[in-house]
Amino acid sequence: MNLPLSSHQGSGRGPTRRTFLKGGLAMAGLGLGGTALAGCSSDSVASGLTVSRKETNSVDFWNLFGGGDGVRMQEMLDAYRKTHPSVGLSAVTLAWGNPYYTKLSLATLGDKPPDVAVAHLTRAKTLIAADLLEELTPDALATVGITPDKLSKRAWDAGLVDGKAYTVPLDTHPIVTFYNTDICEKAGLLDSGGKLKPLTSEAAFMDAMAKAKAVTKTYGGVSPINNETSTPWRIFQSLYSQLGGEVLSDGGTKVVIDEDRAIKVLTFLDGLRTKQLFPSSVDYEGSIAMFANGQSAFLFQGEWEISTFQTAKTPFSMAPFPNLYGGANYACQADSHTLCIPKQPARDDKAFENSLGFIRSLLDQSDTWAAGGHVPSWLPYAKSPAFKKLSPQSDYAVAADGAVYDPDGWYSGSGSDFEIITGSAIGSVQAGQQTPEAALAQMRTKLQTLADTASPI
Amino acid sequence: MTTTSLEAARRTPSRGRVTTAEVDTRTRLFNRVCLGVLIAFAILWLVPLAWALDTALKPNAETTKTTWLIDNPTFAAFTRTLQETDILRWYAASTITSALTAVFTVVTASMAAFALSRMNFRWKNWVFWFIIAGIMIPGQVLIVPQFREFNSVGLLNTFWAVILPQVPTAVAVFIFKQFFDGLPRGLDEAAMMDGAGFWRIYTTVIMPLTRPAVAAVAIFTFVHTWNNLLWPLLVLTNPKLMTIPVGLATVQGSFGIRYADTMASAILGALPLIAVFLLFQRHIVQGIAGTGLKG
Amino acid sequence: MSTQTATRGTHRPRVATGSSQKFNDHSRPAMAFLAPFVGLYVLFIIGPAIYGLVMSFFDTSLVKPGLSTFAGLGNYAEALQSADFWSSLWHTIWFTILTTPPLIVLGFVLALLADRVGRGRWFFRLAFFAPFILPSAVMALIWIWIYTPGLGLLENALKSIGLGAPNWLGDPAWAMPSLAISTVWWTLGFNFILYLAGLQDIPTELYEAAAIDGAGPWQQIRSITIPLLARTTTLVAVLQVIASLKVFDQMYIMTAGGPNFSTRSVLQYIYDEGFTNFRVGYASALSMLFFVVVLAVSAAWFAIVRSQESEV
């Protein structure tokens, strides 16, 4: 190797190093440029090198709304920006489900959580137990005019932990019945007012599906099964709760599935497949398509799909999920989107004030949100004539009062392991891959494992 | 190379059953087939990136037609991405963390390697094996305790959380030590005769000769830190502080069906490293090839 | 600093005799030079490794300070009996099986072709290696788009020649192969370069001699190239296997471990248990088991390389 001797004079800097230095400077320049561009506010990237906390007048908002909900939320956020021009609002949308809650938890642990976050009521319970949310005292809420009497009682009470509130419900989103009005009319399933006649027994339901199938020539009803665990769970839970059954108790430490009731429901769902009233292999998108183009007269899904069919101009209306077993005790699976304030590392009154104001602003725009199909929790709007005129939302709003939330448990809630376990077992029955007994046994075993695991919170 | 050697073979009279003419045509045909196959694969390999660029240049509405032709080419997707996402901040975050990690790694690893290579002390072997043992520990195994550690000192959501665990790279020490061991001791001794101490020897004699190793370690550390996803994903949860991989992975949900915008963000995310690659191609390739030769 | 220490006291310049340094003890400057690295190393590698080991014996929670309740070997027992753990291990192995052979064979074949062709090597290097330099997130976004049902390029390409296409990322049977395909595209360049370097090391005289003996191209490859690249192949294989064991990014971004956890790798399982379910004690035990697996594979490589070297 040829080596220059005596580099005391520093003559050893060769071209390669120069290139590297040049490259390095270029990179640094890019970084500095980026910093300059991004560094106008005190929330600059350079703050990543210091343990600084932001002090500016702004609200960071995290949500998990994509698709139609996302568009509607954007509208509401833009309206907030117009009415509060001095407050810098920055909103981030993250992927729905476990990834969202993991990031929210990690951000709160990492001392840089958003100011306000959306959380499903059932998942918020876990966050509250993990001490990651700020308590919203009656006084604090009153400063922006939010009082319990202005919120849906069911949603509000369901969110309380030891009588304390940590979340403000924005809506309740139950599973509902979508029905094609043209097909149902031909099948003779509508009443004189053009609304679906209530189906109040297994036999009535099967009969209606058969009549619908005679018109569509393919299927009577549809609900997604493939690669989908939430919907099978929601359908099962609605019917099972109507029978009075429960799945977990004692904060998720006990599995209390009632064998008979569960088998009854699973057998019924299995029957829909064997009688070929429902398809046994269809994924989420497929089920939407089937309903939109009239291959199925009924779709059982969450109300949020209302915009899809309005855009597709399908002749449809909506009704509460059928009350097959409940009689006077109607039940349907639902969850609520709530707004919460994650625990901040340092108490900042101004930020807290801004956050509450932001929450109030979203509640004030419940009309925009309800247009997306959700049942508003904000009573000043929900009880107003304007909402009552909103169709078909007002047709199924009553379902919110019979909302059954997922049972308490550190592993439970919307999109959680609990729903994945139950949903895949139920879905396998709907797909004809397992008998009801086998699926129930699978569900019980897997839930028992989780129930036996010491809670990490 | 091989072609010329075969041409040489052609000119020599061959023994055995094969005639020179047959060898000639067979070889040429074979070579042509080789070239064809190679070009086909190369084009195949370029398709995904080209397709991403093609999509990014379309208006969002046009992305529903799966065709290479663009009716209304536009850079709008890029400008939207630049304005609506924090991608500029992500650039800065990535650059700062990668550059600092590279610098710290080169400095600390070369210093340690210098001590191990050039100095005598009783416990030298122990320290060497202690450090080399670290090569056996994959970083992914440590994410859980490291997270707890940074959480307890309140350093989450800072760049230090990303930089510090990635600096002590045992492999870097190994590379530098190998390199130093190859430099003649005569240089040290000459410098010492001139009255230089270890620090002077390190900075003015050894390091200036270590360009190849510095370049290799710096570039690889830079690229590796830049592309790291798992650890920054855990510690950078504020969208304003995220590095490019974390930012792209986290907010991909917010684009929905705006595929042109999604592809634009992907292209923008790739640009800095493509630039690095084009600038330092030779070093990167040499570095990888060196790994192979060392076995 | 160490400059002062070195020049002032520790040793005097001597006339070079070659053995001038032998009797000196450079402990103090050594410590100064080693301190930054070793300090960071202990703080951020060794320390956490020990802490992780300790945590694995407790039911530590992410959202609670301290170690919480002692669990003894409970976490390990749970892991070894957990269907989720074993299936995540299987998914990782399946991923390794799907990616390693194509990456080795394709890398070798393409390098061979490029070496034979000789010209335009910069173009092929760019084509195959450019994907390797991309962050995983960029690769993932591009392939998610290629795999999009209805609009994806792959589906349309297959349809145009009359073939059907599955729901690449949504079908449990196809999700892992889809991830494997995108991974092969992403990382082939590395093996390509390794093989190319190895090929260039083979002396041309060997080929010439074989050609004189009447060996055709195929024979030459079989009897000269492949055997001489054995060490490179071993290296490629081991690097590939170890890297595949640590796979996380593709699953996390492209399928979130789904559908129905069918693509969840070991590392992703550790992430889910530790950071989504807050169970860091259990996740630490999982990490230790994972470490043992990686160690075993590395040890196996060491043994293979040792035996190969003793053969040569």
PDB file of N, CA and C in Angstrom, chain B residues 22-102:
ATOM      1  N   GLU B  22     -18.069 -24.890 -34.343  1.00  0.00           N
ATOM      2  CA  GLU B  22     -19.201 -25.168 -33.460  1.00  0.00           C
ATOM      3  C   GLU B  22     -19.090 -24.386 -32.160  1.00  0.00           C
ATOM      4  N   VAL B  23     -17.854 -24.384 -31.622  1.00  0.00           N
ATOM      5  CA  VAL B  23     -17.648 -23.633 -30.379  1.00  0.00           C
ATOM      6  C   VAL B  23     -18.018 -22.175 -30.585  1.00  0.00           C
ATOM      7  N   ASP B  24     -17.605 -21.670 -31.724  1.00  0.00           N
ATOM      8  CA  ASP B  24     -17.838 -20.261 -32.032  1.00  0.00           C
ATOM      9  C   ASP B  24     -19.334 -19.926 -32.018  1.00  0.00           C
ATOM     10  N   THR B  25     -20.109 -20.666 -32.839  1.00  0.00           N
ATOM     11  CA  THR B  25     -21.533 -20.339 -32.921  1.00  0.00           C
ATOM     12  C   THR B  25     -22.229 -20.603 -31.603  1.00  0.00           C
ATOM     13  N   ARG B  26     -21.854 -21.729 -30.982  1.00  0.00           N
ATOM     14  CA  ARG B  26     -22.516 -22.075 -29.735  1.00  0.00           C
ATOM     15  C   ARG B  26     -22.285 -20.991 -28.696  1.00  0.00           C
ATOM     16  N   THR B  27     -21.042 -20.546 -28.622  1.00  0.00           N
ATOM     17  CA  THR B  27     -20.732 -19.507 -27.643  1.00  0.00           C
ATOM     18  C   THR B  27     -21.480 -18.228 -27.957  1.00  0.00           C
ATOM     19  N   ARG B  28     -21.481 -17.849 -29.266  1.00  0.00           N
ATOM     20  CA  ARG B  28     -22.108 -16.564 -29.589  1.00  0.00           C
ATOM     21  C   ARG B  28     -23.589 -16.607 -29.304  1.00  0.00           C
ATOM     22  N   LEU B  29     -24.217 -17.734 -29.663  1.00  0.00           N
ATOM     23  CA  LEU B  29     -25.647 -17.858 -29.402  1.00  0.00           C
ATOM     24  C   LEU B  29     -25.914 -17.791 -27.909  1.00  0.00           C
ATOM     25  N   PHE B  30     -25.110 -18.530 -27.176  1.00  0.00           N
ATOM     26  CA  PHE B  30     -25.258 -18.555 -25.727  1.00  0.00           C
ATOM     27  C   PHE B  30     -25.137 -17.146 -25.159  1.00  0.00           C
ATOM     28  N   ASN B  31     -24.113 -16.428 -25.631  1.00  0.00           N
ATOM     29  CA  ASN B  31     -23.921 -15.070 -25.133  1.00  0.00           C
ATOM     30  C   ASN B  31     -25.106 -14.179 -25.453  1.00  0.00           C
ATOM     31  N   ARG B  32     -25.657 -14.361 -26.653  1.00  0.00           N
ATOM     32  CA  ARG B  32     -26.779 -13.517 -27.026  1.00  0.00           C
ATOM     33  C   ARG B  32     -27.981 -13.812 -26.133  1.00  0.00           C
ATOM     34  N   VAL B  33     -28.192 -15.100 -25.877  1.00  0.00           N
ATOM     35  CA  VAL B  33     -29.294 -15.478 -24.997  1.00  0.00           C
ATOM     36  C   VAL B  33     -29.077 -14.884 -23.617  1.00  0.00           C
ATOM     37  N   CYS B  34     -27.845 -14.983 -23.147  1.00  0.00           N
ATOM     38  CA  CYS B  34     -27.541 -14.411 -21.838  1.00  0.00           C
ATOM     39  C   CYS B  34     -27.902 -12.943 -21.783  1.00  0.00           C
ATOM     40  N   LEU B  35     -27.476 -12.206 -22.807  1.00  0.00           N
ATOM     41  CA  LEU B  35     -27.736 -10.773 -22.815  1.00  0.00           C
ATOM     42  C   LEU B  35     -29.232 -10.505 -22.813  1.00  0.00           C
ATOM     43  N   GLY B  36     -29.947 -11.295 -23.622  1.00  0.00           N
ATOM     44  CA  GLY B  36     -31.387 -11.103 -23.701  1.00  0.00           C
ATOM     45  C   GLY B  36     -32.069 -11.320 -22.359  1.00  0.00           C
ATOM     46  N   VAL B  37     -31.705 -12.433 -21.739  1.00  0.00           N
ATOM     47  CA  VAL B  37     -32.318 -12.745 -20.444  1.00  0.00           C
ATOM     48  C   VAL B  37     -31.994 -11.652 -19.428  1.00  0.00           C
ATOM     49  N   LEU B  38     -30.726 -11.231 -19.445  1.00  0.00           N
ATOM     50  CA  LEU B  38     -30.298 -10.227 -18.474  1.00  0.00           C
ATOM     51  C   LEU B  38     -31.068  -8.921 -18.664  1.00  0.00           C
ATOM     52  N   ILE B  39     -31.182  -8.503 -19.935  1.00  0.00           N
ATOM     53  CA  ILE B  39     -31.898  -7.254 -20.197  1.00  0.00           C
ATOM     54  C   ILE B  39     -33.355  -7.391 -19.773  1.00  0.00           C
ATOM     55  N   ALA B  40     -33.945  -8.563 -20.057  1.00  0.00           N
ATOM     56  CA  ALA B  40     -35.350  -8.765 -19.664  1.00  0.00           C
ATOM     57  C   ALA B  40     -35.517  -8.610 -18.162  1.00  0.00           C
ATOM     58  N   PHE B  41     -34.646  -9.241 -17.410  1.00  0.00           N
ATOM     59  CA  PHE B  41     -34.748  -9.143 -15.964  1.00  0.00           C
ATOM     60  C   PHE B  41     -34.517  -7.721 -15.483  1.00  0.00           C
ATOM     61  N   ALA B  42     -33.543  -7.057 -16.111  1.00  0.00           N
ATOM     62  CA  ALA B  42     -33.246  -5.698 -15.671  1.00  0.00           C
ATOM     63  C   ALA B  42     -34.468  -4.803 -15.886  1.00  0.00           C
ATOM     64  N   ILE B  43     -35.102  -4.964 -17.016  1.00  0.00           N
ATOM     65  CA  ILE B  43     -36.292  -4.150 -17.280  1.00  0.00           C
ATOM     66  C   ILE B  43     -37.385  -4.504 -16.280  1.00  0.00           C
ATOM     67  N   LEU B  44     -37.543  -5.796 -16.047  1.00  0.00           N
ATOM     68  CA  LEU B  44     -38.540  -6.227 -15.063  1.00  0.00           C
ATOM     69  C   LEU B  44     -38.281  -5.573 -13.710  1.00  0.00           C
ATOM     70  N   TRP B  45     -36.995  -5.503 -13.347  1.00  0.00           N
ATOM     71  CA  TRP B  45     -36.642  -4.931 -12.053  1.00  0.00           C
ATOM     72  C   TRP B  45     -36.898  -3.436 -11.994  1.00  0.00           C
ATOM     73  N   LEU B  46     -36.844  -2.785 -13.152  1.00  0.00           N
ATOM     74  CA  LEU B  46     -37.060  -1.339 -13.149  1.00  0.00           C
ATOM     75  C   LEU B  46     -38.541  -0.975 -13.157  1.00  0.00           C
ATOM     76  N   VAL B  47     -39.392  -1.955 -13.488  1.00  0.00           N
ATOM     77  CA  VAL B  47     -40.817  -1.644 -13.644  1.00  0.00           C
ATOM     78  C   VAL B  47     -41.468  -1.040 -12.400  1.00  0.00           C
ATOM     79  N   PRO B  48     -41.303  -1.653 -11.219  1.00  0.00           N
ATOM     80  CA  PRO B  48     -42.028  -1.083 -10.070  1.00  0.00           C
ATOM     81  C   PRO B  48     -41.727   0.388  -9.827  1.00  0.00           C
ATOM     82  N   LEU B  49     -40.450   0.760  -9.846  1.00  0.00           N
ATOM     83  CA  LEU B  49     -40.119   2.171  -9.612  1.00  0.00           C
ATOM     84  C   LEU B  49     -40.682   3.055 -10.715  1.00  0.00           C
ATOM     85  N   ALA B  50     -40.569   2.558 -11.957  1.00  0.00           N
ATOM     86  CA  ALA B  50     -41.087   3.345 -13.071  1.00  0.00           C
ATOM     87  C   ALA B  50     -42.591   3.524 -12.946  1.00  0.00           C
ATOM     88  N   TRP B  51     -43.258   2.456 -12.538  1.00  0.00           N
ATOM     89  CA  TRP B  51     -44.711   2.507 -12.382  1.00  0.00           C
ATOM     90  C   TRP B  51     -45.101   3.479 -11.287  1.00  0.00           C
ATOM     91  N   ALA B  52     -44.316   3.482 -10.213  1.00  0.00           N
ATOM     92  CA  ALA B  52     -44.597   4.415  -9.125  1.00  0.00           C
ATOM     93  C   ALA B  52     -44.476   5.847  -9.623  1.00  0.00           C
ATOM     94  N   LEU B  53     -43.419   6.099 -10.395  1.00  0.00           N
ATOM     95  CA  LEU B  53     -43.227   7.448 -10.925  1.00  0.00           C
ATOM     96  C   LEU B  53     -44.356   7.813 -11.878  1.00  0.00           C
ATOM     97  N   ASP B  54     -44.722   6.852 -12.715  1.00  0.00           N
ATOM     98  CA  ASP B  54     -45.811   7.081 -13.665  1.00  0.00           C
ATOM     99  C   ASP B  54     -47.098   7.452 -12.934  1.00  0.00           C
ATOM    100  N   THR B  55     -47.393   6.688 -11.883  1.00  0.00           N
ATOM    101  CA  THR B  55     -48.606   6.981 -11.121  1.00  0.00           C
ATOM    102  C   THR B  55     -48.538   8.344 -10.454  1.00  0.00           C
ATOM    103  N   ALA B  56     -47.359   8.682  -9.956  1.00  0.00           N
ATOM    104  CA  ALA B  56     -47.224   9.942  -9.235  1.00  0.00           C
ATOM    105  C   ALA B  56     -47.430  11.136 -10.144  1.00  0.00           C
ATOM    106  N   LEU B  57     -47.204  10.929 -11.443  1.00  0.00           N
ATOM    107  CA  LEU B  57     -47.348  12.051 -12.364  1.00  0.00           C
ATOM    108  C   LEU B  57     -48.772  12.178 -12.890  1.00  0.00           C
ATOM    109  N   LYS B  58     -49.652  11.266 -12.462  1.00  0.00           N
ATOM    110  CA  LYS B  58     -51.039  11.353 -12.918  1.00  0.00           C
ATOM    111  C   LYS B  58     -51.852  12.156 -11.920  1.00  0.00           C
ATOM    112  N   PRO B  59     -52.943  12.758 -12.389  1.00  0.00           N
ATOM    113  CA  PRO B  59     -53.905  13.303 -11.423  1.00  0.00           C
ATOM    114  C   PRO B  59     -54.576  12.122 -10.720  1.00  0.00           C
ATOM    115  N   ASN B  60     -54.988  12.300  -9.468  1.00  0.00           N
ATOM    116  CA  ASN B  60     -55.549  11.182  -8.705  1.00  0.00           C
ATOM    117  C   ASN B  60     -56.669  10.460  -9.432  1.00  0.00           C
ATOM    118  N   ALA B  61     -57.503  11.204 -10.123  1.00  0.00           N
ATOM    119  CA  ALA B  61     -58.643  10.575 -10.784  1.00  0.00           C
ATOM    120  C   ALA B  61     -58.205   9.598 -11.860  1.00  0.00           C
ATOM    121  N   GLU B  62     -57.062   9.874 -12.487  1.00  0.00           N
ATOM    122  CA  GLU B  62     -56.626   9.020 -13.592  1.00  0.00           C
ATOM    123  C   GLU B  62     -56.035   7.708 -13.113  1.00  0.00           C
ATOM    124  N   THR B  63     -55.727   7.604 -11.815  1.00  0.00           N
ATOM    125  CA  THR B  63     -55.046   6.397 -11.352  1.00  0.00           C
ATOM    126  C   THR B  63     -55.954   5.176 -11.409  1.00  0.00           C
ATOM    127  N   THR B  64     -57.258   5.391 -11.636  1.00  0.00           N
ATOM    128  CA  THR B  64     -58.145   4.230 -11.695  1.00  0.00           C
ATOM    129  C   THR B  64     -58.006   3.484 -13.009  1.00  0.00           C
ATOM    130  N   LYS B  65     -57.356   4.126 -13.968  1.00  0.00           N
ATOM    131  CA  LYS B  65     -57.120   3.415 -15.222  1.00  0.00           C
ATOM    132  C   LYS B  65     -55.702   2.847 -15.179  1.00  0.00           C
ATOM    133  N   THR B  66     -55.589   1.539 -15.246  1.00  0.00           N
ATOM    134  CA  THR B  66     -54.269   0.935 -15.129  1.00  0.00           C
ATOM    135  C   THR B  66     -53.574   0.954 -16.484  1.00  0.00           C
ATOM    136  N   THR B  67     -52.958   2.072 -16.789  1.00  0.00           N
ATOM    137  CA  THR B  67     -52.258   2.196 -18.060  1.00  0.00           C
ATOM    138  C   THR B  67     -51.024   3.067 -17.866  1.00  0.00           C
ATOM    139  N   TRP B  68     -50.023   2.859 -18.687  1.00  0.00           N
ATOM    140  CA  TRP B  68     -48.811   3.651 -18.589  1.00  0.00           C
ATOM    141  C   TRP B  68     -49.020   5.052 -19.174  1.00  0.00           C
ATOM    142  N   LEU B  69     -50.022   5.195 -20.030  1.00  0.00           N
ATOM    143  CA  LEU B  69     -50.220   6.507 -20.667  1.00  0.00           C
ATOM    144  C   LEU B  69     -50.851   7.480 -19.679  1.00  0.00           C
ATOM    145  N   ILE B  70     -50.387   8.697 -19.716  1.00  0.00           N
ATOM    146  CA  ILE B  70     -50.944   9.715 -18.835  1.00  0.00           C
ATOM    147  C   ILE B  70     -51.608  10.785 -19.696  1.00  0.00           C
ATOM    148  N   ASP B  71     -52.904  11.024 -19.427  1.00  0.00           N
ATOM    149  CA  ASP B  71     -53.605  12.044 -20.212  1.00  0.00           C
ATOM    150  C   ASP B  71     -53.174  13.442 -19.819  1.00  0.00           C
ATOM    151  N   ASN B  72     -53.139  13.677 -18.522  1.00  0.00           N
ATOM    152  CA  ASN B  72     -52.803  15.025 -18.054  1.00  0.00           C
ATOM    153  C   ASN B  72     -51.666  14.963 -17.046  1.00  0.00           C
ATOM    154  N   PRO B  73     -50.443  14.810 -17.545  1.00  0.00           N
ATOM    155  CA  PRO B  73     -49.342  14.709 -16.585  1.00  0.00           C
ATOM    156  C   PRO B  73     -49.225  15.971 -15.739  1.00  0.00           C
ATOM    157  N   THR B  74     -48.916  15.762 -14.465  1.00  0.00           N
ATOM    158  CA  THR B  74     -48.850  16.914 -13.579  1.00  0.00           C
ATOM    159  C   THR B  74     -47.970  16.603 -12.376  1.00  0.00           C
ATOM    160  N   PHE B  75     -47.361  17.620 -11.816  1.00  0.00           N
ATOM    161  CA  PHE B  75     -46.575  17.447 -10.601  1.00  0.00           C
ATOM    162  C   PHE B  75     -47.415  17.727  -9.356  1.00  0.00           C
ATOM    163  N   ALA B  76     -48.714  17.887  -9.559  1.00  0.00           N
ATOM    164  CA  ALA B  76     -49.566  18.295  -8.438  1.00  0.00           C
ATOM    165  C   ALA B  76     -49.458  17.355  -7.248  1.00  0.00           C
ATOM    166  N   ALA B  77     -49.337  16.058  -7.517  1.00  0.00           N
ATOM    167  CA  ALA B  77     -49.259  15.111  -6.398  1.00  0.00           C
ATOM    168  C   ALA B  77     -48.042  15.422  -5.529  1.00  0.00           C
ATOM    169  N   PHE B  78     -46.933  15.801  -6.186  1.00  0.00           N
ATOM    170  CA  PHE B  78     -45.730  16.094  -5.403  1.00  0.00           C
ATOM    171  C   PHE B  78     -45.924  17.344  -4.561  1.00  0.00           C
ATOM    172  N   THR B  79     -46.485  18.394  -5.175  1.00  0.00           N
ATOM    173  CA  THR B  79     -46.663  19.632  -4.411  1.00  0.00           C
ATOM    174  C   THR B  79     -47.649  19.420  -3.280  1.00  0.00           C
ATOM    175  N   ARG B  80     -48.694  18.641  -3.540  1.00  0.00           N
ATOM    176  CA  ARG B  80     -49.656  18.373  -2.459  1.00  0.00           C
ATOM    177  C   ARG B  80     -48.980  17.655  -1.313  1.00  0.00           C
ATOM    178  N   THR B  81     -48.175  16.642  -1.662  1.00  0.00           N
ATOM    179  CA  THR B  81     -47.484  15.905  -0.597  1.00  0.00           C
ATOM    180  C   THR B  81     -46.574  16.827   0.200  1.00  0.00           C
ATOM    181  N   LEU B  82     -45.861  17.691  -0.510  1.00  0.00           N
ATOM    182  CA  LEU B  82     -44.950  18.587   0.193  1.00  0.00           C
ATOM    183  C   LEU B  82     -45.707  19.532   1.112  1.00  0.00           C
ATOM    184  N   GLN B  83     -46.892  19.945   0.685  1.00  0.00           N
ATOM    185  CA  GLN B  83     -47.627  20.911   1.491  1.00  0.00           C
ATOM    186  C   GLN B  83     -48.427  20.258   2.605  1.00  0.00           C
ATOM    187  N   GLU B  84     -49.024  19.112   2.308  1.00  0.00           N
ATOM    188  CA  GLU B  84     -49.974  18.570   3.277  1.00  0.00           C
ATOM    189  C   GLU B  84     -49.355  17.640   4.310  1.00  0.00           C
ATOM    190  N   THR B  85     -48.242  17.016   3.956  1.00  0.00           N
ATOM    191  CA  THR B  85     -47.630  16.129   4.951  1.00  0.00           C
ATOM    192  C   THR B  85     -46.412  16.828   5.545  1.00  0.00           C
ATOM    193  N   ASP B  86     -45.851  16.193   6.530  1.00  0.00           N
ATOM    194  CA  ASP B  86     -44.671  16.772   7.179  1.00  0.00           C
ATOM    195  C   ASP B  86     -43.392  16.264   6.542  1.00  0.00           C
ATOM    196  N   ILE B  87     -43.461  15.896   5.262  1.00  0.00           N
ATOM    197  CA  ILE B  87     -42.322  15.205   4.665  1.00  0.00           C
ATOM    198  C   ILE B  87     -41.039  16.008   4.707  1.00  0.00           C
ATOM    199  N   LEU B  88     -41.116  17.309   4.652  1.00  0.00           N
ATOM    200  CA  LEU B  88     -39.888  18.106   4.755  1.00  0.00           C
ATOM    201  C   LEU B  88     -39.268  17.956   6.134  1.00  0.00           C
ATOM    202  N   ARG B  89     -40.122  17.926   7.145  1.00  0.00           N
ATOM    203  CA  ARG B  89     -39.593  17.685   8.487  1.00  0.00           C
ATOM    204  C   ARG B  89     -38.968  16.307   8.577  1.00  0.00           C
ATOM    205  N   TRP B  90     -39.597  15.331   7.890  1.00  0.00           N
ATOM    206  CA  TRP B  90     -39.056  13.978   7.935  1.00  0.00           C
ATOM    207  C   TRP B  90     -37.681  13.932   7.276  1.00  0.00           C
ATOM    208  N   TYR B  91     -37.520  14.662   6.177  1.00  0.00           N
ATOM    209  CA  TYR B  91     -36.199  14.765   5.537  1.00  0.00           C
ATOM    210  C   TYR B  91     -35.178  15.246   6.554  1.00  0.00           C
ATOM    211  N   ALA B  92     -35.546  16.347   7.204  1.00  0.00           N
ATOM    212  CA  ALA B  92     -34.609  16.937   8.154  1.00  0.00           C
ATOM    213  C   ALA B  92     -34.306  15.958   9.277  1.00  0.00           C
ATOM    214  N   ALA B  93     -35.342  15.331   9.804  1.00  0.00           N
ATOM    215  CA  ALA B  93     -35.146  14.382  10.900  1.00  0.00           C
ATOM    216  C   ALA B  93     -34.238  13.239  10.461  1.00  0.00           C
ATOM    217  N   SER B  94     -34.505  12.689   9.297  1.00  0.00           N
ATOM    218  CA  SER B  94     -33.682  11.584   8.812  1.00  0.00           C
ATOM    219  C   SER B  94     -32.242  12.023   8.614  1.00  0.00           C
ATOM    220  N   THR B  95     -32.073  13.191   7.989  1.00  0.00           N
ATOM    221  CA  THR B  95     -30.711  13.665   7.729  1.00  0.00           C
ATOM    222  C   THR B  95     -29.951  13.878   9.025  1.00  0.00           C
ATOM    223  N   ILE B  96     -30.593  14.546   9.968  1.00  0.00           N
ATOM    224  CA  ILE B  96     -29.901  14.834  11.222  1.00  0.00           C
ATOM    225  C   ILE B  96     -29.538  13.543  11.947  1.00  0.00           C
ATOM    226  N   THR B  97     -30.501  12.650  12.102  1.00  0.00           N
ATOM    227  CA  THR B  97     -30.208  11.431  12.855  1.00  0.00           C
ATOM    228  C   THR B  97     -29.180  10.572  12.124  1.00  0.00           C
ATOM    229  N   SER B  98     -29.310  10.424  10.823  1.00  0.00           N
ATOM    230  CA  SER B  98     -28.366   9.570  10.099  1.00  0.00           C
ATOM    231  C   SER B  98     -26.970  10.166  10.109  1.00  0.00           C
ATOM    232  N   ALA B  99     -26.878  11.464   9.865  1.00  0.00           N
ATOM    233  CA  ALA B  99     -25.560  12.089   9.817  1.00  0.00           C
ATOM    234  C   ALA B  99     -24.879  12.025  11.183  1.00  0.00           C
ATOM    235  N   LEU B 100     -25.601  12.374  12.214  1.00  0.00           N
ATOM    236  CA  LEU B 100     -24.993  12.351  13.542  1.00  0.00           C
ATOM    237  C   LEU B 100     -24.588  10.938  13.946  1.00  0.00           C
ATOM    238  N   THR B 101     -25.456   9.974  13.638  1.00  0.00           N
ATOM    239  CA  THR B 101     -25.100   8.595  13.970  1.00  0.00           C
ATOM    240  C   THR B 101     -23.829   8.191  13.236  1.00  0.00           C
ATOM    241  N   ALA B 102     -23.756   8.534  11.955  1.00  0.00           N
ATOM    242  CA  ALA B 102     -22.570   8.172  11.177  1.00  0.00           C
ATOM    243  C   ALA B 102     -21.325   8.818  11.771  1.00  0.00           C
TER     244      ALA B 102
END
